[in-house]
Short mmCIF file of C-alpha atoms in Angstrom, two decimals:
data_model
loop_
_atom_site.label_atom_id
_atom_site.label_comp_id
_atom_site.label_asym_id
_atom_site.label_seq_id
_atom_site.Cartn_x
_atom_site.Cartn_y
_atom_site.Cartn_z
CA ASN A 19 -43.19 -253.41 191.79
CA ALA A 20 -46.05 -255.85 192.00
CA PRO A 21 -49.43 -254.72 190.68
CA VAL A 22 -52.27 -253.93 193.09
CA SER A 23 -55.78 -255.12 192.24
CA LEU A 24 -58.47 -252.46 192.80
CA ASP A 25 -61.92 -254.11 193.08
CA ALA A 26 -65.29 -252.33 192.94
CA THR A 27 -67.51 -255.24 191.99
CA ALA A 28 -71.15 -254.17 192.43
CA THR A 29 -73.93 -256.51 193.48
CA GLY A 30 -76.69 -254.82 191.47
CA GLY A 31 -75.32 -255.24 187.97
CA ALA A 32 -73.55 -251.93 187.38
CA ALA A 33 -73.38 -250.72 183.79
CA SER A 34 -70.02 -248.92 183.95
CA TYR A 35 -67.02 -248.17 186.15
CA THR A 36 -64.54 -245.30 186.07
CA TRP A 37 -61.27 -245.57 188.04
CA ARG A 38 -58.82 -242.65 188.32
CA GLN A 39 -55.77 -241.74 190.36
CA VAL A 40 -56.39 -238.75 192.64
CA SER A 41 -53.02 -238.44 194.39
CA GLY A 42 -49.55 -239.86 194.70
CA PRO A 43 -46.56 -240.30 192.43
CA ALA A 44 -47.13 -241.41 188.84
CA ALA A 45 -48.65 -244.88 188.52
CA GLY A 46 -49.85 -247.18 185.80
CA LEU A 47 -53.59 -247.94 185.69
CA SER A 48 -55.07 -250.59 183.44
CA ASP A 49 -58.69 -251.66 182.96
CA ALA A 50 -59.86 -248.28 184.36
CA ASP A 51 -63.33 -248.91 182.89
CA GLU A 52 -63.78 -252.35 184.51
CA ALA A 53 -64.97 -253.41 187.98
CA THR A 54 -61.45 -254.60 188.80
CA ALA A 55 -58.60 -252.33 187.71
CA THR A 56 -54.87 -252.84 188.22
CA ALA A 57 -52.53 -250.15 189.56
CA VAL A 58 -48.74 -250.33 189.38
CA ALA A 59 -46.73 -247.88 191.48
CA PHE A 60 -43.61 -246.65 189.71
CA ALA A 61 -41.99 -245.30 192.90
CA PRO A 62 -42.33 -245.57 196.68
CA GLY A 63 -45.11 -243.38 198.03
CA PHE A 64 -48.74 -243.12 199.10
CA TYR A 65 -51.29 -243.60 196.30
CA VAL A 66 -55.02 -242.86 196.22
CA PHE A 67 -57.46 -244.01 193.54
CA GLU A 68 -61.21 -243.52 193.30
CA VAL A 69 -63.97 -245.28 191.43
CA SER A 70 -67.44 -244.17 190.33
CA VAL A 71 -70.07 -246.73 189.39
CA LYS A 72 -73.05 -246.10 187.08
CA ASP A 73 -76.02 -248.42 186.74
CA GLY A 74 -77.56 -246.65 183.75
CA ALA A 75 -79.87 -244.44 185.82
CA ALA A 76 -77.66 -243.12 188.61
CA GLU A 77 -74.00 -242.63 189.47
CA SER A 78 -72.47 -243.50 192.84
CA ARG A 79 -70.47 -241.14 194.97
CA PRO A 80 -66.79 -241.89 194.32
CA ALA A 81 -65.25 -244.48 196.65
CA ARG A 82 -61.54 -244.23 197.45
CA VAL A 83 -58.86 -246.86 197.86
CA ALA A 84 -55.39 -246.04 199.19
CA PHE A 85 -52.17 -248.01 199.34
CA GLU A 86 -48.57 -247.37 200.20
CA ALA A 87 -45.63 -248.62 198.14
CA ARG A 88 -42.77 -248.69 200.64
CA SER A 89 -39.97 -249.56 198.23
CA ALA A 90 -39.38 -251.20 194.89
CA GLY A 91 -39.91 -254.93 194.87
CA LYS A 92 -41.76 -255.10 198.22
CA ALA A 93 -45.40 -255.90 198.87
CA PHE A 94 -47.95 -253.10 199.12
CA THR A 95 -49.99 -252.32 202.19
CA ALA A 96 -53.55 -251.69 200.97
CA ARG A 97 -56.55 -250.31 202.78
CA ARG A 98 -59.91 -248.83 201.92
CA ASP A 99 -60.35 -245.14 202.70
CA ALA A 100 -63.46 -244.34 204.74
CA SER A 101 -64.35 -241.25 202.66
#
C-alpha cells in the first residue's frame, strides 16, 4: 500500500505535534511528533488518526483525519473529519 501523508502544519509556529491512530485496522505511523506524519495501512479498511498541537502555552483540541484503504496496491481516498 502507498503511504498517506497526514499534514497539520500550523501557521503560528507550533512547538510540538502528537499524531495517533484512534480507529481502524493496524497501521504504520512514522514521524508522529512532526507536523507531517506518514501513515501506511496494512489492510483494507477505514482509518482515523488525530493530531494535537502545542505552542508552548496551550494545546489544541485534537483534529481528526480519516481515510479508506479499499484494497492493497490501490490509491487511498482521504478526507478531513469535521469533528
